[in-house]
Structures are given as structure tokens and as C-alpha cells.
N, CA, C and O of each residue as an XYZ file, in Angstrom:
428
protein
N      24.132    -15.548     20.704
C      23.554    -14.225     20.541
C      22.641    -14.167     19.318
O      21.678    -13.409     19.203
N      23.042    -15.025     18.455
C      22.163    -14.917     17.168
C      20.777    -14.584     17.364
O      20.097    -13.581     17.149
N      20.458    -16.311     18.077
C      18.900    -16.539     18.177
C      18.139    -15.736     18.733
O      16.929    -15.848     18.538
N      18.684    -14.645     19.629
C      18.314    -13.861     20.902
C      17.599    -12.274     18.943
O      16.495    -11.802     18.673
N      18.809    -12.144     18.337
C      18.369    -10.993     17.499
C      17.330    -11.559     16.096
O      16.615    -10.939     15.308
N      17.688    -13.139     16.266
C      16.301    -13.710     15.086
C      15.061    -12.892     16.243
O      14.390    -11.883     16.025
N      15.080    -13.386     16.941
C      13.901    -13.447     18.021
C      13.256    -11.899     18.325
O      12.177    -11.638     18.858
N      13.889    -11.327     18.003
C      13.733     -9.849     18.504
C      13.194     -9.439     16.761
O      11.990     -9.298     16.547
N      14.106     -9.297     15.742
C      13.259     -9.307     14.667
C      12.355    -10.206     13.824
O      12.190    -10.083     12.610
N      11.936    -10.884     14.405
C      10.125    -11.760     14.111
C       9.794    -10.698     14.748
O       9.654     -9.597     14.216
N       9.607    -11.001     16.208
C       8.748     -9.754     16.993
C       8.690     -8.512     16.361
O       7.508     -8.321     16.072
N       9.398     -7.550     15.994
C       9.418     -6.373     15.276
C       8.450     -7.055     13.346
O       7.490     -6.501     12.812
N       8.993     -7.972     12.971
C       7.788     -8.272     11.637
C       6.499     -8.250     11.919
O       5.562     -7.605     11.449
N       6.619     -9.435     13.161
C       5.378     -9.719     13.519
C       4.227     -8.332     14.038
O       3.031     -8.324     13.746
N       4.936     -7.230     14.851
C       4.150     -6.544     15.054
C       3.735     -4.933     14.289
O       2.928     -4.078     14.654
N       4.815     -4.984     12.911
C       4.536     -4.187     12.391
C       3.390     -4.334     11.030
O       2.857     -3.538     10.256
N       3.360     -6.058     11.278
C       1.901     -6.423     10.168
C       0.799     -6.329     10.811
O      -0.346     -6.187     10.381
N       1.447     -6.471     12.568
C      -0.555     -6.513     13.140
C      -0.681     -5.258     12.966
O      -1.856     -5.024     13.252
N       0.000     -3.970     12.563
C      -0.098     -2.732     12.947
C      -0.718     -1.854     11.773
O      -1.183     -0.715     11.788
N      -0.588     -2.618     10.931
C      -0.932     -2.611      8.887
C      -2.401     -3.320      9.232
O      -3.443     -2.708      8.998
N      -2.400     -4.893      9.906
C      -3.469     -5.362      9.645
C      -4.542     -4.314     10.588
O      -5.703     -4.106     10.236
N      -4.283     -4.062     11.109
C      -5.224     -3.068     12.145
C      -5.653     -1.818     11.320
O      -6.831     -1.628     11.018
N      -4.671     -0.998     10.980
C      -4.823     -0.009     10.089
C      -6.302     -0.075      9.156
O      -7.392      0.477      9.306
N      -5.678     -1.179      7.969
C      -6.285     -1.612      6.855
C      -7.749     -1.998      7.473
O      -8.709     -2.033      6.703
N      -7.920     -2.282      8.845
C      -9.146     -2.669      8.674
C     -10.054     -1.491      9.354
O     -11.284     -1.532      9.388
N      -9.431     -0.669      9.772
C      -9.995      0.614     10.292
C     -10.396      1.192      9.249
O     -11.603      1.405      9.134
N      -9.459      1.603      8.196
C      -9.354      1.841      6.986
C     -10.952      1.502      6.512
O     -11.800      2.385      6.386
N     -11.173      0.233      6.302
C     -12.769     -0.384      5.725
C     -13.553     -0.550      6.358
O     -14.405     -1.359      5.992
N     -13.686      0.074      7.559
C     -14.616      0.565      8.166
C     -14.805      1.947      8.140
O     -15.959      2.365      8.040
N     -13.786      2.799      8.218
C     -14.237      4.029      7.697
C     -14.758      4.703      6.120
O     -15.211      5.745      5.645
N     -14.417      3.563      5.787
C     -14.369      3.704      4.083
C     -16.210      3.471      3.751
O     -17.052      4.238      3.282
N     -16.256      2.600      4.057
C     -17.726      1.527      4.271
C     -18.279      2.575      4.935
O     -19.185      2.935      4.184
N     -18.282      3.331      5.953
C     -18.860      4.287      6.817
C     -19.093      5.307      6.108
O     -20.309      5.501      6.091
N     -18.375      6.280      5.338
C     -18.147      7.006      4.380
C     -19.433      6.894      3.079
O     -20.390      7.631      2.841
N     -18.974      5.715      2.457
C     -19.879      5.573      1.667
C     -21.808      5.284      1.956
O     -22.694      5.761      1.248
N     -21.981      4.513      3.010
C     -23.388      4.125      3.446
C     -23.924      5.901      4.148
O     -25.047      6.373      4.327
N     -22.845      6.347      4.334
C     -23.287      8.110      4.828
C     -23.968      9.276      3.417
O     -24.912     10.065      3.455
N     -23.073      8.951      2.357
C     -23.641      9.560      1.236
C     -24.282      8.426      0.842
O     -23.379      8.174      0.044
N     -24.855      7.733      0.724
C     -25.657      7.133      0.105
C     -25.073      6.281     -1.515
O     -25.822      5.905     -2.417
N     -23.936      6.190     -1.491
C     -23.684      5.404     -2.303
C     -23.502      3.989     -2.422
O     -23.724      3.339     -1.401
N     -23.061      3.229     -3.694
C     -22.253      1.957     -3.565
C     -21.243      1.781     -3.661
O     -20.639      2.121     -4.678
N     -20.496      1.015     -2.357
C     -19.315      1.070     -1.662
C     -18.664     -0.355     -2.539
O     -19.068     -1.439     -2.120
N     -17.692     -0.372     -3.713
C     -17.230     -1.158     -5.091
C     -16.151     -2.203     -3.632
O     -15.924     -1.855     -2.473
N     -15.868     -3.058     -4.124
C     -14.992     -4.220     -4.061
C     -15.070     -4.668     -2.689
O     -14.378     -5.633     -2.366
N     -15.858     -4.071     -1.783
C     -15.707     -4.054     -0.332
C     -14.227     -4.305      0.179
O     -13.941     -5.277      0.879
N     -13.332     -3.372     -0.217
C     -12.225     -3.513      0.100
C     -11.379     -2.134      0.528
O     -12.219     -1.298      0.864
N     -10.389     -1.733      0.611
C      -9.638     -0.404      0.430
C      -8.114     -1.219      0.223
O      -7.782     -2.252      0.805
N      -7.244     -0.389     -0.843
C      -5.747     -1.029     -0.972
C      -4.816      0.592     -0.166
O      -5.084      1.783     -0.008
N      -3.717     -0.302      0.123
C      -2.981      0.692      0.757
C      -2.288      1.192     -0.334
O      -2.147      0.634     -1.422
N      -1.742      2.580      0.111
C      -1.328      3.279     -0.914
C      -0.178      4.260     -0.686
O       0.393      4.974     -1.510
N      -0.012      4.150      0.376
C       1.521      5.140      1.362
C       1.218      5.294      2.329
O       0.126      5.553      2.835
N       3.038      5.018      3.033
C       3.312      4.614      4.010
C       4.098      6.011      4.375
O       4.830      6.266      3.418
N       4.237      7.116      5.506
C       5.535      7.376      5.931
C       5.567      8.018      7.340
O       4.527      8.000      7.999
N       6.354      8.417      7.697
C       6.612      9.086      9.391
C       6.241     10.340      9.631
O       6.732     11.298      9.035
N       5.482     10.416     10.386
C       4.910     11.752     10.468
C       4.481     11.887     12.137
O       4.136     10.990     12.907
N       4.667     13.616     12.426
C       4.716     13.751     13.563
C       3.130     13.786     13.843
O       2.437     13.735     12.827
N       2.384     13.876     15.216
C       0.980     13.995     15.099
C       0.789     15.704     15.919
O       1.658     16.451     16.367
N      -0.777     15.869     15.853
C      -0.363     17.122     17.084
C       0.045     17.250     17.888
O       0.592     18.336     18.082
N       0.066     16.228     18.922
C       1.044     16.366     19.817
C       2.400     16.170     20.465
O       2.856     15.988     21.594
N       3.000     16.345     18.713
C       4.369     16.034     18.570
C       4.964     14.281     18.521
O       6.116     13.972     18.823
N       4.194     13.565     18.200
C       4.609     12.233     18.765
C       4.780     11.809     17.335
O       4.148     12.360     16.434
N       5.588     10.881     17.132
C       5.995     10.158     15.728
C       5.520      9.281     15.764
O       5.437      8.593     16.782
N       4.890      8.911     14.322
C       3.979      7.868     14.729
C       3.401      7.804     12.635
O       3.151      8.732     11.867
N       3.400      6.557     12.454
C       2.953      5.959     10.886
C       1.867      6.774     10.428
O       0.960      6.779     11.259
N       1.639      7.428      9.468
C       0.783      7.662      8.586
C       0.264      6.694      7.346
O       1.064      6.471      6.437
N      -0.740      6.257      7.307
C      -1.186      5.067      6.265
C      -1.856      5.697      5.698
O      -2.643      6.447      6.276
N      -1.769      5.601      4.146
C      -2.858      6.159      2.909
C      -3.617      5.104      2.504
O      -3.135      3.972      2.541
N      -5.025      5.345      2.019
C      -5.484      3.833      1.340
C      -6.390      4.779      0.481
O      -6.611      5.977      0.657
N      -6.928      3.813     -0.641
C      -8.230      4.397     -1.287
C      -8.833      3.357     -1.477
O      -8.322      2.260     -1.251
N     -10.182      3.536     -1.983
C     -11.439      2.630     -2.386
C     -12.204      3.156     -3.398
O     -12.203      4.293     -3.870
N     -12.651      2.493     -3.585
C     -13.893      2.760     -4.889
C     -14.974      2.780     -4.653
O     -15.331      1.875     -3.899
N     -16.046      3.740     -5.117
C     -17.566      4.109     -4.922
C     -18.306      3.807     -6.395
O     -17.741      3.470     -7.436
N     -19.393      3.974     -6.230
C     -19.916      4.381     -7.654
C     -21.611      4.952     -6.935
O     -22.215      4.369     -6.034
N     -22.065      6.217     -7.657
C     -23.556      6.596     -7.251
C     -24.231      6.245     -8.054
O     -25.393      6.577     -7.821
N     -24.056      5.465     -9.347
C     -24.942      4.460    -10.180
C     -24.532      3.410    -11.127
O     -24.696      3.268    -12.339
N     -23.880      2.633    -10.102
C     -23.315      1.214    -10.690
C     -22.725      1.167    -11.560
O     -22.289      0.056    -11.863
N     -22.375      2.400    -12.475
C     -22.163      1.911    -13.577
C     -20.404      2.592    -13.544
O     -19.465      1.808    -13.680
N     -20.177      4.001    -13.363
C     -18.903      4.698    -13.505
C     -17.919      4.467    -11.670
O     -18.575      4.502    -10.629
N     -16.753      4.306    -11.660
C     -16.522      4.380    -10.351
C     -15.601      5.390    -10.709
O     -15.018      5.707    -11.746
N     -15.659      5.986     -9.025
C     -15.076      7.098     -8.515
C     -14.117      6.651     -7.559
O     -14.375      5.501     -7.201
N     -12.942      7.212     -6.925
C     -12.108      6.867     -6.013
C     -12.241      7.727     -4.797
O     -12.727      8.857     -4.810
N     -11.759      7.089     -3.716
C     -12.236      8.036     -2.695
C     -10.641      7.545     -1.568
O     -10.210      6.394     -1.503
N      -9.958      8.907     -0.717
C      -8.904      8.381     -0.095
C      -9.185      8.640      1.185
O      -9.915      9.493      1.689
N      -8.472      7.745      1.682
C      -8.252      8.411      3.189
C      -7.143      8.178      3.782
O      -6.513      7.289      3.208
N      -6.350      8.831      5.190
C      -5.530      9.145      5.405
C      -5.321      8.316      7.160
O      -6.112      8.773      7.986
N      -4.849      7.774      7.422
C      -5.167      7.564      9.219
C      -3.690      7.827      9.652
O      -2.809      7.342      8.942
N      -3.269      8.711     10.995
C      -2.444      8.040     11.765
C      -2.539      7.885     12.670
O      -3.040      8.731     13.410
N      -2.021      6.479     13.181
C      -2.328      5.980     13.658
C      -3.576      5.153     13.823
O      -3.351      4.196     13.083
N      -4.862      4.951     14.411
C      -6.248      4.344     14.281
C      -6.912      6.068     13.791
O      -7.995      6.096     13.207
N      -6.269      7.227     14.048
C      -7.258      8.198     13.805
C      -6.962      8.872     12.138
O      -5.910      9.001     11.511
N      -8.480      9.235     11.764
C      -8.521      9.536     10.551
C      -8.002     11.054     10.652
O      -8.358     11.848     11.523
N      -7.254     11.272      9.788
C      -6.415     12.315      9.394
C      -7.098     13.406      7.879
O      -6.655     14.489      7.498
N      -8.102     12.722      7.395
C      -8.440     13.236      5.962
C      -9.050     12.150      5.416
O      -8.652     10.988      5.500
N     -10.248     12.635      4.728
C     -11.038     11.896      3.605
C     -11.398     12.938      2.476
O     -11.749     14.102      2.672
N     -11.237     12.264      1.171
C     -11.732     12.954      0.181
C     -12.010     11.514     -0.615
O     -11.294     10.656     -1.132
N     -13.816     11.774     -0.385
C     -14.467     10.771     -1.429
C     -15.855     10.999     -1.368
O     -16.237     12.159     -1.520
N     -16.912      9.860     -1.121
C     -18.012     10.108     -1.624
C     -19.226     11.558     -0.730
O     -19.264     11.798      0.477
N     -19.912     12.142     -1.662
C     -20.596     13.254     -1.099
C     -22.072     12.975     -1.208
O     -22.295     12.599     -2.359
N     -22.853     12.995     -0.696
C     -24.596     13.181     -0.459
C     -24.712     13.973     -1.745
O     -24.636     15.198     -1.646
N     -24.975     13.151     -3.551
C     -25.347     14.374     -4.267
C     -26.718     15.562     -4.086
O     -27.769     15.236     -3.534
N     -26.525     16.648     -4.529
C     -27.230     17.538     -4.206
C     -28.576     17.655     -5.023
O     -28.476     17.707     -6.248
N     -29.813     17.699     -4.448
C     -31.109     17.168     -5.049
C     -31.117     18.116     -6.308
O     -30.260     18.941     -6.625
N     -31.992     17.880     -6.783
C     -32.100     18.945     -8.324
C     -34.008     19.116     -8.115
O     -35.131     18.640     -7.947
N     -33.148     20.154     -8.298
C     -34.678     21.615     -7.710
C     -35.164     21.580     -9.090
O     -34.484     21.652    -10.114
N     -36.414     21.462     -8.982
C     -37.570     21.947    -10.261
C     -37.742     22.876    -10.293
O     -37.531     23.217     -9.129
N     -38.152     24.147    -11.087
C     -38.163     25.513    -11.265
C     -39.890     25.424    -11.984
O     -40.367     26.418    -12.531
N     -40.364     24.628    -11.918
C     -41.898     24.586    -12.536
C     -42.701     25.132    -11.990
O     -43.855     25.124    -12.420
């Protein structure tokens, strides 16, 4: 019976990293998407995860919520952080980079 419950939890490891690795890379594509939309520079080309927990969705279904953030900067020099939220593959919330707002001459 052992080998039968090794076997069953690999499978459960194994598919709760493809489920992170999937995440995380949705994650930097939306992140990357985000940033090339305002017009900034998108820092480390990366996003780190940042919380994990259970959450119901709208239509009642339970199902992982993943947090991550990344780093921007709108002139190379200061960075800003920017998060986002997915559950499941769908984005749930972003708060990060914005299209700054032109500056009007009064001349």
C-alpha cells in the first residue's frame, strides 16, 4: 500500500508546482503587459510571489488565489512596486504602473 500513497503524493507535488509554475508565468505576462501599457520600464523582468490562500471565486467555486509583485521605474532611476492578484489564470486586481499625466503649459 505504501508505494500506491508515495505515488499519489508526487502526483499531488508534482501538480501543485505546475499550478504555481503556470500562475507565475501568467503573472509576467500580465505584469510585462501592464507596464509596456503605461509606458514604463518593466525592472528585473521578473514578478516574485507573495501570497498564497483559498478563496471562493464568483461563482462560488474554491479555488487558489496567488499574489505577486514586480518592479517598474518611469525613469530608470527610482523603482516603484506594482501587485497583482490572479485566481486562478484570471486577474483578480492590479495596482501598479499608470500612463503619467502630460503637464499642460499655461503660456
Amino acid at each position: 500500500m505504501t508505494p500506491i500513497l508515495l505515488l499519489i503524493a508526487g502526483a499531488a507535488v508534482f501538480f501543485w508546482w505546475n499550478a504555481a509554475r503556470a500562475a507565475a508565468e501568467r503573472a509576467t505576462q500580465l505584469g510585462r503587459n501592464a507596464c509596456e501599457a503605461a509606458g514604463v520600464i518593466w525592472l528585473d523582468q521578473s514578478v516574485q510571489a507573495t501570497g498564497l490562500r483559498l478563496r471562493r471565486d464568483g461563482q462560488g467555486r474554491l479555488g487558489f488565489e496567488r499574489s505577486f509583485r514586480f518592479d517598474y521605474s518611469y525613469d530608470g532611476v527610482q523603482r516603484h512596486t506594482g501587485k497583482l492578484v490572479l485566481h486562478g489564470a484570471r486577474l483578480v486586481s492590479l495596482a501598479g504602473p499608470t500612463r503619467p499625466d502630460p503637464i499642460v503649459s499655461l503660456h
